PDB file of C-alpha atoms in Angstrom:
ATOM      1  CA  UNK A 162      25.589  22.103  -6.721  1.00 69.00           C
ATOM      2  CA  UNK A 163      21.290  22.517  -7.172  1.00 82.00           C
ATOM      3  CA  UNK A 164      21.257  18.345  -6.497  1.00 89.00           C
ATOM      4  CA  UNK A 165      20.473  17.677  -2.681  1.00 91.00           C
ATOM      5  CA  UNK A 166      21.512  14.314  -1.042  1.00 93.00           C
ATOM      6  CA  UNK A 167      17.852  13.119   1.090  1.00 94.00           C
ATOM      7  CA  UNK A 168      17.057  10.284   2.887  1.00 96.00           C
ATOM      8  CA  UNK A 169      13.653   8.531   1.442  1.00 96.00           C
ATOM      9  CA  UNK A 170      11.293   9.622   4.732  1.00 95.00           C
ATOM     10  CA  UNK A 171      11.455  13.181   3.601  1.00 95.00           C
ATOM     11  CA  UNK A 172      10.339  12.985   0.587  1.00 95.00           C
ATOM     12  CA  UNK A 173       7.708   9.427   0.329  1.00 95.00           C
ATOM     13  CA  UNK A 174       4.714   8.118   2.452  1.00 96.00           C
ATOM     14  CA  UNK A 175       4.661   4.588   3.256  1.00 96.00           C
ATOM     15  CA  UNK A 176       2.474   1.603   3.285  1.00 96.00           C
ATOM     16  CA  UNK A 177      -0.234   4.040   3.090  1.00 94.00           C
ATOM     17  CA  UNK A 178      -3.104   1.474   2.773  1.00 94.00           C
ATOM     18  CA  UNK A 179      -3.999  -1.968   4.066  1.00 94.00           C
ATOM     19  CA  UNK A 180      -6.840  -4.280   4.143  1.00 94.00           C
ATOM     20  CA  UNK A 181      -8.541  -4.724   7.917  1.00 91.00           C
ATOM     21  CA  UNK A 182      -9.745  -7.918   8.808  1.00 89.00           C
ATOM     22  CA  UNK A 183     -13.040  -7.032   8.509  1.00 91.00           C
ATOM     23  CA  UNK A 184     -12.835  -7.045   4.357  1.00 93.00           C
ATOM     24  CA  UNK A 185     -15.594  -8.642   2.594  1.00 94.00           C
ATOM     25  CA  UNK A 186     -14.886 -12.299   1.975  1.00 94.00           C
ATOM     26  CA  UNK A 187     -16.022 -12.135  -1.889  1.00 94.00           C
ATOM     27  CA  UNK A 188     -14.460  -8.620  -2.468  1.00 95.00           C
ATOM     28  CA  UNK A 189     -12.010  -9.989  -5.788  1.00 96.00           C
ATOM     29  CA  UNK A 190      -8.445  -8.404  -6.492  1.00 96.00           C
ATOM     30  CA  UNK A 191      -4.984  -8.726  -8.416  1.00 96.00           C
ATOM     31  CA  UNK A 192      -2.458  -9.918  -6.227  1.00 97.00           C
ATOM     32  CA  UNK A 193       1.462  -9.429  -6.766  1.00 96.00           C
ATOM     33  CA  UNK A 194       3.593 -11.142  -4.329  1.00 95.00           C
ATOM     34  CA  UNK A 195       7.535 -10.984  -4.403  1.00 94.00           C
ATOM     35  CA  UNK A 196       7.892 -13.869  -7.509  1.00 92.00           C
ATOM     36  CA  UNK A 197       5.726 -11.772  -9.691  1.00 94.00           C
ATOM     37  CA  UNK A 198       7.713  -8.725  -9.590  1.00 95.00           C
ATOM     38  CA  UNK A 199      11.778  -9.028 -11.474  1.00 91.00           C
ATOM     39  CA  UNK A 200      14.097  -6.608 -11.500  1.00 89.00           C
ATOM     40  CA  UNK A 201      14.366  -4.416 -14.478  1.00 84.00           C
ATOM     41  CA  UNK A 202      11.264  -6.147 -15.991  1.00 87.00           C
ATOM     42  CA  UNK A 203       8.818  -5.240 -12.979  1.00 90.00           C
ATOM     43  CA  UNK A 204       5.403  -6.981 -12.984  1.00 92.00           C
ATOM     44  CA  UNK A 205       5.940 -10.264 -15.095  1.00 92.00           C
ATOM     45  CA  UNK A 206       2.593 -12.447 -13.142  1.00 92.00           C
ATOM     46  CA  UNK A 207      -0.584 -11.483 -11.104  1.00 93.00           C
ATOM     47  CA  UNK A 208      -3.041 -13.497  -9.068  1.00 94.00           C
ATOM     48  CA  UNK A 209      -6.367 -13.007  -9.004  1.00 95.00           C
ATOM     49  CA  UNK A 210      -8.137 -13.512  -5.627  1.00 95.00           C
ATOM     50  CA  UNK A 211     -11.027 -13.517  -3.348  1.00 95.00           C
ATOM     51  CA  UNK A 212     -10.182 -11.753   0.265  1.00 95.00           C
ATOM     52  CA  UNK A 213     -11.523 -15.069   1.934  1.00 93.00           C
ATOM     53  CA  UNK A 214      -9.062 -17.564   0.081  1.00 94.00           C
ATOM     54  CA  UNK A 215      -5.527 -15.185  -0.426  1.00 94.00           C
ATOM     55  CA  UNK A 216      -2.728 -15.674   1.202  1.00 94.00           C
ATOM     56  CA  UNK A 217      -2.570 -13.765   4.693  1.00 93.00           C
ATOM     57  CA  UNK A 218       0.209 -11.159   3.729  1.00 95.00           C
ATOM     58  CA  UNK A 219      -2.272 -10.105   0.868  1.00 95.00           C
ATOM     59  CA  UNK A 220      -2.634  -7.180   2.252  1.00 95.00           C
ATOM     60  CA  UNK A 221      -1.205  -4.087   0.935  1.00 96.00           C
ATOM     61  CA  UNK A 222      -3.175  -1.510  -1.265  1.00 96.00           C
ATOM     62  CA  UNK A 223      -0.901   0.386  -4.134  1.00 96.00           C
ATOM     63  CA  UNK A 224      -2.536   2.857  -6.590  1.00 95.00           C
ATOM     64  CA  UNK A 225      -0.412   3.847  -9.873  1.00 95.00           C
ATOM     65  CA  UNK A 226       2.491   5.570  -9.452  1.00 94.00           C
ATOM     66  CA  UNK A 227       3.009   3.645  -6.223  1.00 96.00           C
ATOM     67  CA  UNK A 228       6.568   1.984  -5.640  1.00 96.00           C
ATOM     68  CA  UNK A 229       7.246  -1.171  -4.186  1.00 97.00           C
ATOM     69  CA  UNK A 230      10.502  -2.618  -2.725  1.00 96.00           C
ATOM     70  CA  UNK A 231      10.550  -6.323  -1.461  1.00 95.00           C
ATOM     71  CA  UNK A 232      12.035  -5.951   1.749  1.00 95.00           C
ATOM     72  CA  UNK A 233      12.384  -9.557   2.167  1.00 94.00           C
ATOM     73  CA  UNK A 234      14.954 -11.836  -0.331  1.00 91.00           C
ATOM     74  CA  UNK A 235      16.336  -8.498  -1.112  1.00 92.00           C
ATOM     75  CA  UNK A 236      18.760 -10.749  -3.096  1.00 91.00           C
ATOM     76  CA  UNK A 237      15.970 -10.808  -5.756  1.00 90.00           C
ATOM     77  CA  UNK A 238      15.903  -6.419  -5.957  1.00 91.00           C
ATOM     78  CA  UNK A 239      12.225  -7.202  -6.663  1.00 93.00           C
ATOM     79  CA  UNK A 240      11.398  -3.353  -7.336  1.00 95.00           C
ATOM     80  CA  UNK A 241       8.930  -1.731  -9.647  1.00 95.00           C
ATOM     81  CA  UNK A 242       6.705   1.345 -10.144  1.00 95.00           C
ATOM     82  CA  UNK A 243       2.935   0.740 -10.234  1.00 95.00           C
ATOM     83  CA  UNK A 244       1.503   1.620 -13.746  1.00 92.00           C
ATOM     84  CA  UNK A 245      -1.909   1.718 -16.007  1.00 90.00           C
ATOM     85  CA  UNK A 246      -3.639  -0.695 -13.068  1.00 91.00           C
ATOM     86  CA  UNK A 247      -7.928  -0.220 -13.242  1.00 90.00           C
ATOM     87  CA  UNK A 248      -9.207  -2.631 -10.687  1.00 93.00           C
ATOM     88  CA  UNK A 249      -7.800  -3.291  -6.957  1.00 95.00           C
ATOM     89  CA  UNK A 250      -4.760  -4.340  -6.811  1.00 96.00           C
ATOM     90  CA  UNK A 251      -3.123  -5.794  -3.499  1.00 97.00           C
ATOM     91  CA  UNK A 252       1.116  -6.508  -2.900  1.00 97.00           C
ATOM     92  CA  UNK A 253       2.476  -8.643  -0.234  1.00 96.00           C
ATOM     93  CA  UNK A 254       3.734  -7.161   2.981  1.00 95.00           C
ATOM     94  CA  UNK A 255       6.937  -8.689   2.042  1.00 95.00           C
ATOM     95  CA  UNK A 256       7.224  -5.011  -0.301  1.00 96.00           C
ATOM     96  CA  UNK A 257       7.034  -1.637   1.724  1.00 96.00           C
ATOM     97  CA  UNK A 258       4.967   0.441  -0.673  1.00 97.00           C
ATOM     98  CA  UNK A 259       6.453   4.362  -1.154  1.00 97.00           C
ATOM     99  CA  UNK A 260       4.174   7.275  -2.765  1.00 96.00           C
ATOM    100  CA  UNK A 261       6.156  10.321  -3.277  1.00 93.00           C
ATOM    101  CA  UNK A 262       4.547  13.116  -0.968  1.00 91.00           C
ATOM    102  CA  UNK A 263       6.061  16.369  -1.963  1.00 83.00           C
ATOM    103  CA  UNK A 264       5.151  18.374  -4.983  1.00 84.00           C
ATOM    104  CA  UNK A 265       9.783  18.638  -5.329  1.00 87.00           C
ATOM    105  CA  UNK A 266       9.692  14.680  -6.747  1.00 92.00           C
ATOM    106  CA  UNK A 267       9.092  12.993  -9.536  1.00 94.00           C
ATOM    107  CA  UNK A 268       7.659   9.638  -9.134  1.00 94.00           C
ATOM    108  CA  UNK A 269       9.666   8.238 -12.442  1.00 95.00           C
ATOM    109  CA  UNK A 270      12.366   9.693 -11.139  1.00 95.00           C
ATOM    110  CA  UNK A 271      12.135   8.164  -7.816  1.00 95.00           C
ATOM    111  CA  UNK A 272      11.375   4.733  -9.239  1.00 94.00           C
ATOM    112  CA  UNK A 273      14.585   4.764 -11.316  1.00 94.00           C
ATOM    113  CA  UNK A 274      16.958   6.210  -8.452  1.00 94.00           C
ATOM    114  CA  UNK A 275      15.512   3.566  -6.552  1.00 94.00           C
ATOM    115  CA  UNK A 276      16.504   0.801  -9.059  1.00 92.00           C
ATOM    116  CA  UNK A 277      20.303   2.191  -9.292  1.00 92.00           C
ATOM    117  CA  UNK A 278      22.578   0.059  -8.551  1.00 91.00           C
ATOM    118  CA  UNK A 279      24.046   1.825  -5.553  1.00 91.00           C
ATOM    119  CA  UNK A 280      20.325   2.047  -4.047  1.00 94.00           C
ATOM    120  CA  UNK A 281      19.955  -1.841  -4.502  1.00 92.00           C
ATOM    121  CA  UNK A 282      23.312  -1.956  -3.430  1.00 93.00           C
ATOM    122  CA  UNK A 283      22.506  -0.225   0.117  1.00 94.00           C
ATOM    123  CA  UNK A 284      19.411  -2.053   0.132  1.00 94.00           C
ATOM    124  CA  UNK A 285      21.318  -5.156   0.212  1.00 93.00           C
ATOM    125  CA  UNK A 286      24.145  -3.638   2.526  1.00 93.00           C
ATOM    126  CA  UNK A 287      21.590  -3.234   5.247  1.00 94.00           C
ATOM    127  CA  UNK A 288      19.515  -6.394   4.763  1.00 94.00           C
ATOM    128  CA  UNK A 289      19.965  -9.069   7.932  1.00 93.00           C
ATOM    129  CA  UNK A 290      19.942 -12.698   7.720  1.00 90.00           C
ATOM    130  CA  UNK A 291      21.681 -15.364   4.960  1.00 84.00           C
ATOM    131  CA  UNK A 292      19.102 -17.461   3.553  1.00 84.00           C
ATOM    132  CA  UNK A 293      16.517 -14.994   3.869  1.00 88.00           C
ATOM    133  CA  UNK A 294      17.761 -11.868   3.412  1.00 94.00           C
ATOM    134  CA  UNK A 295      15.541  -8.836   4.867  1.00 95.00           C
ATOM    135  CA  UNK A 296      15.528  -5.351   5.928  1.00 96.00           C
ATOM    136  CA  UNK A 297      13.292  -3.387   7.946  1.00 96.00           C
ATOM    137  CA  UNK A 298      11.015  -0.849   6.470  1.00 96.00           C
ATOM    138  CA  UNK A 299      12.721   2.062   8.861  1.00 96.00           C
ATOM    139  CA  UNK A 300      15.999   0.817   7.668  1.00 96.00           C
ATOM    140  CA  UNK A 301      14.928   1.591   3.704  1.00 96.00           C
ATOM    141  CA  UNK A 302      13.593   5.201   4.855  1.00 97.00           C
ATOM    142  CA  UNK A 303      16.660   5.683   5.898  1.00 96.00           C
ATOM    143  CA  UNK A 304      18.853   5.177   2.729  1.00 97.00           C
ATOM    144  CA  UNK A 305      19.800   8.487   0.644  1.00 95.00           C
ATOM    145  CA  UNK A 306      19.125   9.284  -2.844  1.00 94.00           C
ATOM    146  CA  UNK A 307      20.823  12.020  -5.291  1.00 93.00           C
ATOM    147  CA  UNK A 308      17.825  14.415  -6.059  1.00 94.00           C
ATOM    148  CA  UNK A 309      18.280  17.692  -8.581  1.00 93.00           C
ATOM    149  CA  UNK A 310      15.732  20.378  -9.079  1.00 93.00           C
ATOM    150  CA  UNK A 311      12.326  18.899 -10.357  1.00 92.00           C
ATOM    151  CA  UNK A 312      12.785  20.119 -13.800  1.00 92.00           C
ATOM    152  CA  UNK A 313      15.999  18.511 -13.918  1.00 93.00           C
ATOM    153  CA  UNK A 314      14.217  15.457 -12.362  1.00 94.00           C
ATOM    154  CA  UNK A 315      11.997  15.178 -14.878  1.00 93.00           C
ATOM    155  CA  UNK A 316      14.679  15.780 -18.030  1.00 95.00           C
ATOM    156  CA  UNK A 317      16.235  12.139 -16.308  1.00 94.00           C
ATOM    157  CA  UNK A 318      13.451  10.318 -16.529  1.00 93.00           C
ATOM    158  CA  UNK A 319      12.367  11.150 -19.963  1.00 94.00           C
ATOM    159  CA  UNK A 320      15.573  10.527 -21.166  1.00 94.00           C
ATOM    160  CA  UNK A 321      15.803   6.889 -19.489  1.00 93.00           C
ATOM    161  CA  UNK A 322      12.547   5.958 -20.308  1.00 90.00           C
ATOM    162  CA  UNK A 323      13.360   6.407 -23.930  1.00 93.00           C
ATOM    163  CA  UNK A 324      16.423   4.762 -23.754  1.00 92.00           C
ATOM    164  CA  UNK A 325      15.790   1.950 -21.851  1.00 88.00           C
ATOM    165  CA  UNK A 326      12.628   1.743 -23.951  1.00 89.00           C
ATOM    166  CA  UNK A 327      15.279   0.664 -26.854  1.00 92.00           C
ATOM    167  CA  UNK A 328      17.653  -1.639 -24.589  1.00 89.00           C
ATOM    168  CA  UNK A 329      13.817  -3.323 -23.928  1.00 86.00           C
ATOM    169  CA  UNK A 330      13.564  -3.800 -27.187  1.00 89.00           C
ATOM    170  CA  UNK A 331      17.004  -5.154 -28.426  1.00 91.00           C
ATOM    171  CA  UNK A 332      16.905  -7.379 -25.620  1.00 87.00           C
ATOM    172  CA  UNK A 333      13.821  -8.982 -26.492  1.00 86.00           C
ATOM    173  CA  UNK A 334      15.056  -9.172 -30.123  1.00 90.00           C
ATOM    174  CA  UNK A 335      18.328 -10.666 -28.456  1.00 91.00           C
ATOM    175  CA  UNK A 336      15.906 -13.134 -26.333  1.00 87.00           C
ATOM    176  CA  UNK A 337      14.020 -14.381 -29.408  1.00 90.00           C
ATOM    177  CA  UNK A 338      17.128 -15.210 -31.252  1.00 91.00           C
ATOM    178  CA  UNK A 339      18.651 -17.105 -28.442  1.00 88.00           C
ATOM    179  CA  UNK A 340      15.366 -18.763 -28.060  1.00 88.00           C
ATOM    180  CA  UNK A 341      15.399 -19.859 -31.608  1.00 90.00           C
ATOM    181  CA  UNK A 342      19.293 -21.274 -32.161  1.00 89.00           C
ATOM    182  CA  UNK A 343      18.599 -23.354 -28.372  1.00 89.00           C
ATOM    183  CA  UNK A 344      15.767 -25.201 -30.732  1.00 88.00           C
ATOM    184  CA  UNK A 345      17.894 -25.777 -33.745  1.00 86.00           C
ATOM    185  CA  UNK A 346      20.418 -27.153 -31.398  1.00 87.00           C
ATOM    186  CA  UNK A 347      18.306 -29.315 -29.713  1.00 87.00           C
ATOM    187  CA  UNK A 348      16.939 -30.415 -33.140  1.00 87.00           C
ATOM    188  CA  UNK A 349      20.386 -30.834 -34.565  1.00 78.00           C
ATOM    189  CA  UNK A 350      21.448 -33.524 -31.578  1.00 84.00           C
ATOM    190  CA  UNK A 351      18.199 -35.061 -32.431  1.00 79.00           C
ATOM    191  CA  UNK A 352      18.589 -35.322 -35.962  1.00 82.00           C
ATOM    192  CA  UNK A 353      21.794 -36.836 -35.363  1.00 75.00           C
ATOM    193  CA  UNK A 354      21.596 -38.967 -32.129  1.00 80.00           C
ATOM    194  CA  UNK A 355      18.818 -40.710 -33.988  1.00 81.00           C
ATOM    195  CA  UNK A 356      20.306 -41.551 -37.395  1.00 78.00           C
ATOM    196  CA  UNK A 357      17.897 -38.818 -39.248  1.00 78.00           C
ATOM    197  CA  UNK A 358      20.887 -37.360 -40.538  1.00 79.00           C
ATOM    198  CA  UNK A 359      24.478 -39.043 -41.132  1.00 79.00           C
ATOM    199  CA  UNK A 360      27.889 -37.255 -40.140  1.00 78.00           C
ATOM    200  CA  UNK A 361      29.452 -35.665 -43.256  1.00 80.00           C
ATOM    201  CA  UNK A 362      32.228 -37.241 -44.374  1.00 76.00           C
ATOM    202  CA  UNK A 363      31.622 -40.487 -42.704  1.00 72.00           C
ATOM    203  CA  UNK A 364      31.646 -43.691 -44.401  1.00 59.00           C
ATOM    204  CA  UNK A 365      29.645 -46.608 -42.624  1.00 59.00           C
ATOM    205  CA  UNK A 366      32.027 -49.510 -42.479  1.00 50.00           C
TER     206      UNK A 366
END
């Protein structure tokens, strides 16, 4: 009953700050564009970049805490939460950058009701086009999330960033593993294809 069903304009501030046109040339920055971000994984690459020789939809500033949400290949649900940044930092236009604005929302919270399935679902629901997927940044204001009281809020995202801390960390164990038996099996055709090793049980002629 205490959890309220709100559409993301109430309760977020968008693409809050841009680079003009007048920006130094030399002035140097990270720069994230839709590749670097994957879903579930969030930043996985950064470019680092004077004003005068990035790419023309460098322009977007986020701060920590900041969300972004590519808005363009939505089929990629390129969406992560800004953390532990200490120099400028600049995100394609392609994302439309959200910081919470009400004192009622958590921003963890927020991040990881935005990277539900049925959000990423919606997102890709109301996107436009085939190959190249987008939606508009009034159409992703629009969408609803589930939001309880903010202590309640707050127990959620505690509780997932703990446990998804450990699903991290048996998938990267899972990963390595993987990683490891593709290189004995590529050694093992080797080995063979080559005459290093014979076929048990066979008897050359």
């Amino acid at each position: 009953e205490p959890w309220e069903v709100i559409k993301i304009k109430f309760i977020t501030d968008y693409n809050l700050h841009t680079l003009s046109e007048q920006t130094s040339d030399n002035l140097e920055f990270n720069y994230i564009d839709i590749g670097s971000v994957e879903y579930g994984k969030g930043i996985i690459s950064s470019q680092k970049y004077e004003f005068s020789s990035a790419p023309s939809r460098a322009r977007r500033i986020v701060n920590n805490n900041d969300i972004i949400l590519s808005t363009v290949r939505t089929y990629l649900r390129a969406i992560t939460i800004i953390k532990n940044i200490k120099e400028l930092t600049i995100v394609s236009t392609g994302f439309i950058t959200l910081t919470p604005n009400s004192n009622n929302i958590n921003h963890n919270y927020l991040y990881y009701s935005l990277l539900s399935e049925y959000f990423v679902s919606a997102v890709e629901a109301n996107s436009f086009g085939i190959a190249y997927p987008s939606i508009t940044n009034y159409d992703v204001l629009k969408l609803k999330i589930l939001l309880p009281p903010l202590s309640e809020q707050q127990a959620v995202a505690n509780y997932l960033d703990d446990k998804c801390a450990q699903i991290d960390a048996v998938i990267a164990d899972k990963q390595a593993q993987l990683e490891t038996l593709a290189a004995y099996k590529k050694s093992f055709i080797y080995e063979y294809v080559t005459g290093k090793k014979s076929v048990p049980g066979f008897e050359e002629a």
